[in-house]
Short mmCIF file of C-alpha atoms in Angstrom, two decimals:
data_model
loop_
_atom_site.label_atom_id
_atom_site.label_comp_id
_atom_site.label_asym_id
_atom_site.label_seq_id
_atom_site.Cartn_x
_atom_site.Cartn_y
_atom_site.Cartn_z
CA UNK A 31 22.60 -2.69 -22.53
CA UNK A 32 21.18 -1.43 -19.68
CA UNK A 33 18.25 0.50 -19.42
CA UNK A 34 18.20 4.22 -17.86
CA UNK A 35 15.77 5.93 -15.73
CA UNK A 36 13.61 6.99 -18.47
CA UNK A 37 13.20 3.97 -20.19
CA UNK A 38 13.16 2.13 -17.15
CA UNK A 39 10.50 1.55 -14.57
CA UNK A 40 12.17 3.75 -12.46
CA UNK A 41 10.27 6.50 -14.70
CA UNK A 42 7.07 5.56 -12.43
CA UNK A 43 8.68 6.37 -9.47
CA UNK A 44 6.79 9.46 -9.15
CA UNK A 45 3.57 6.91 -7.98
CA UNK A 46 5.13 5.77 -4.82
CA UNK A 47 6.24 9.37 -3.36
CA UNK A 48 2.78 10.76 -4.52
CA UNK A 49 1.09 7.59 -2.29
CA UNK A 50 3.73 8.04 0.75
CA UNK A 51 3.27 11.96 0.47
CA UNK A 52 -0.72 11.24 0.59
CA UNK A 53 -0.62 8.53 2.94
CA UNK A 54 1.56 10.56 5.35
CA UNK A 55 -0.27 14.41 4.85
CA UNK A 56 -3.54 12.75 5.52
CA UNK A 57 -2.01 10.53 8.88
CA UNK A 58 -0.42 14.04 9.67
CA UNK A 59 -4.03 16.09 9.45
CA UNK A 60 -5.75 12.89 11.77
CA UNK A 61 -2.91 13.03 14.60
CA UNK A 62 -3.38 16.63 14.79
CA UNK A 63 -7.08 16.97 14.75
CA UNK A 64 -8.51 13.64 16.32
CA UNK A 65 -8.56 12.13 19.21
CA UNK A 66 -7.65 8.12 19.43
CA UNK A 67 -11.04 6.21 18.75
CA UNK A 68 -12.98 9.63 17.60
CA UNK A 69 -15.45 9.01 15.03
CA UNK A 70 -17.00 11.63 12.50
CA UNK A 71 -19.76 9.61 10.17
CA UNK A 72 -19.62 10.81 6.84
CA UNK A 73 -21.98 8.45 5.32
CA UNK A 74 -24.20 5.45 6.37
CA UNK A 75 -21.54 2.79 5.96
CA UNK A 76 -18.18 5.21 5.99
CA UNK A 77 -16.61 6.81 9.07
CA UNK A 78 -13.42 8.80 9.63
CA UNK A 79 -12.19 7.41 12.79
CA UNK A 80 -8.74 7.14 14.15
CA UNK A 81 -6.92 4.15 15.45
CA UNK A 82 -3.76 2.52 15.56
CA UNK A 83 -2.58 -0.68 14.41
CA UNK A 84 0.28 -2.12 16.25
CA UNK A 85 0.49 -4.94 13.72
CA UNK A 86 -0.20 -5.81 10.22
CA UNK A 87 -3.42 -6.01 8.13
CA UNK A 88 -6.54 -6.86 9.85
CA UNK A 89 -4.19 -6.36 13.22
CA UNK A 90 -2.36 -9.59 12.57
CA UNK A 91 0.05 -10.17 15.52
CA UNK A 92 -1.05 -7.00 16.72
CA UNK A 93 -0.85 -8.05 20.70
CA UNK A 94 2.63 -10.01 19.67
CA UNK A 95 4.70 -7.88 22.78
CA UNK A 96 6.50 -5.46 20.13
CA UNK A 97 8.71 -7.40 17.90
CA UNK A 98 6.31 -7.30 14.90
CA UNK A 99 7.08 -3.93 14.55
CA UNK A 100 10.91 -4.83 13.34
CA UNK A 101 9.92 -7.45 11.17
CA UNK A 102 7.42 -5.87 9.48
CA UNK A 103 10.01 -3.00 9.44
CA UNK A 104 12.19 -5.36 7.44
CA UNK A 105 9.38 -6.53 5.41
CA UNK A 106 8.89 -3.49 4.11
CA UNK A 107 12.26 -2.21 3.43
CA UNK A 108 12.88 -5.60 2.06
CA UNK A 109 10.00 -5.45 -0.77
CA UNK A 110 10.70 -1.78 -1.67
CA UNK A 111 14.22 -2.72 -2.46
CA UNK A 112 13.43 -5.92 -4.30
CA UNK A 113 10.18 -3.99 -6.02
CA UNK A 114 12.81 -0.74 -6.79
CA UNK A 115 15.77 -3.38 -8.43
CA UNK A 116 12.80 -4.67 -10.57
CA UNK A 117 11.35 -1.58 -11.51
CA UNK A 118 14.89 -0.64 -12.58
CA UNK A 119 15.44 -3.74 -15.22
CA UNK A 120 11.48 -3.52 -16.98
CA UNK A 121 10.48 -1.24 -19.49
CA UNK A 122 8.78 2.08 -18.53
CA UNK A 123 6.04 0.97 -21.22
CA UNK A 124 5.03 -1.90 -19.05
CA UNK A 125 2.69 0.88 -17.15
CA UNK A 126 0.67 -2.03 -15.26
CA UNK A 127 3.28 -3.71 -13.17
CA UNK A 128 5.24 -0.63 -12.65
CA UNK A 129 2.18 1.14 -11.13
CA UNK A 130 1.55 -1.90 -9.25
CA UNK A 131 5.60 -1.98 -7.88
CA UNK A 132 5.40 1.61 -7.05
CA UNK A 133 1.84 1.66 -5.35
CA UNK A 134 3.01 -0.97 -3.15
CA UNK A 135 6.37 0.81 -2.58
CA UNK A 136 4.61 3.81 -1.61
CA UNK A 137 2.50 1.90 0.49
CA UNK A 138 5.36 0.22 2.37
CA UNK A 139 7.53 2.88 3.14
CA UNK A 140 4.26 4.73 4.45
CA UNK A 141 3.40 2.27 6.92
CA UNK A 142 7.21 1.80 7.70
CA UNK A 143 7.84 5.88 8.81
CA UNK A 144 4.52 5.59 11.22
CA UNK A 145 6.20 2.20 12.42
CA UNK A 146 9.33 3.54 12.62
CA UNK A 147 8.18 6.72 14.13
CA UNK A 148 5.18 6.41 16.70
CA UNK A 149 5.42 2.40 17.31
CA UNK A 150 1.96 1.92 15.30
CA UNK A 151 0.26 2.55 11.88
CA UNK A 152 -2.22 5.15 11.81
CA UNK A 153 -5.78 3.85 10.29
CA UNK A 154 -8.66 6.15 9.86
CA UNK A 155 -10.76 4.99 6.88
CA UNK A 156 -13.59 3.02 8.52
CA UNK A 157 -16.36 1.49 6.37
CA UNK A 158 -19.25 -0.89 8.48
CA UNK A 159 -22.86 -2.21 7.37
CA UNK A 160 -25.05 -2.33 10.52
CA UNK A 161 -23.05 -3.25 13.19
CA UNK A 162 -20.54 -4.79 11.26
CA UNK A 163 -16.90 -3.04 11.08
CA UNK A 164 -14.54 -3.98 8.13
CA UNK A 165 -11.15 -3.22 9.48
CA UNK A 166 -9.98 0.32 9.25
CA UNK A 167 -7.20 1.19 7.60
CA UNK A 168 -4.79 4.32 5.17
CA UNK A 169 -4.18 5.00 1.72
CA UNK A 170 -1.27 3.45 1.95
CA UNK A 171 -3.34 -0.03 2.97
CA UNK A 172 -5.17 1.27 0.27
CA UNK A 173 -2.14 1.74 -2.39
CA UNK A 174 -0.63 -1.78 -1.11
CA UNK A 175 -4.11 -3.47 -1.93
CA UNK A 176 -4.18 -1.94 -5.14
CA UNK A 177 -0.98 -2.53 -6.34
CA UNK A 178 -0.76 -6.43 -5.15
CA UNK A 179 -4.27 -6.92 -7.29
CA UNK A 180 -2.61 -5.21 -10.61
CA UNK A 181 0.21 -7.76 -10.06
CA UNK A 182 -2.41 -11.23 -9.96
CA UNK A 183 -4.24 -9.31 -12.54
CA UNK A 184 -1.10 -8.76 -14.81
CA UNK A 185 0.52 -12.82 -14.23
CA UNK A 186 -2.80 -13.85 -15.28
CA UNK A 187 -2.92 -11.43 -18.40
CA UNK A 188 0.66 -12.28 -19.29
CA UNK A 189 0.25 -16.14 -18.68
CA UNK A 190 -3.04 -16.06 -21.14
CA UNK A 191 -0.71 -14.20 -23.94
CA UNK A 192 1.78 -16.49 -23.46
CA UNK A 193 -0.48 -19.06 -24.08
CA UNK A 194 -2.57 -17.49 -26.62
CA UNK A 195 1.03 -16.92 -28.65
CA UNK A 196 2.41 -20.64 -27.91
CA UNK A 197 -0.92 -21.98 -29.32
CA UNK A 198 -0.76 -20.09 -32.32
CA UNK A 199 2.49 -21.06 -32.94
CA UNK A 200 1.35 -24.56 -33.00
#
């Protein structure tokens, strides 16, 4: 029998539109008050400094002549489907892969509108030590991250249950 929305991970969709409404409020309140490259320091090793990414994380293939920005289009629309169809067949108890899907899926389809609307991603959260820049980047970078740990966390949890439950089967 198939499961509904409520008892299906579906019921955690409310995750991804909170990330994709934060991610896109906050790239909203940088276009409109910031300058490209302008920095405010708001602690030793944290600025607030706007960019754009014309690629993917850390830049990758940034400076590829424009066609990254319709694969990663697909890329994105193609793991929020695939992490959606998922969400719809688990259980809404198992809370740690379905926050994982839908940070991720918030994440995506953040990155995808700035993609899909300016050309580029809009990154603004800049942490450094010294002279030493990590890459900027959003909350949804940030969700994305997130969520992908929760999933290596989780098939490591569940693959030591499974084998804590084989072994006492034994």
């Amino acid at each position: 029998m198939p499961l509904t929305w409520k008892d299906s991970g579906l019921r955690w969709y409310w995750v991804a539109v909170l990330v994709f409404l934060a991610d896109q409020l906050s790239k909203q309140w940088v276009l409109a008050n910031f300058d490209l490259f302008e920095s405010v320091q708001l602690l030793p090793f944290f600025n607030f400094t706007y960019v754009r990414n014309y690629g993917a994380a850390f830049s990758f293939l940034s400076e590829a002549g424009g066609w990254q920005r319709w694969l990663f289009t697909i890329i994105a629309v193609g793991f929020s489907t695939l992490l959606t169809l998922w969400l719809r067949k688990q259980s809404a108890s198992l809370w740690k892969l379905n926050l994982a899907y839908t940070l991720v899926i918030g994440g995506a389809l953040g990155n995808l509108i700035d993609r899909l609307v300016h050309g580029f991603v809009v990154d603004f959260i800049d942490f450094y030590w010294g002279k030493s820049h990590y890459p900027a980047f959003n909350i949804a970078d940030s969700a994305i991250f997130i969520g992908a740990v929760l999933i290596i966390w989780d098939a490591f949890l569940s693959g030591k249950s499974e084998q804590n439950t084989s072994e006492g089967v034994k």
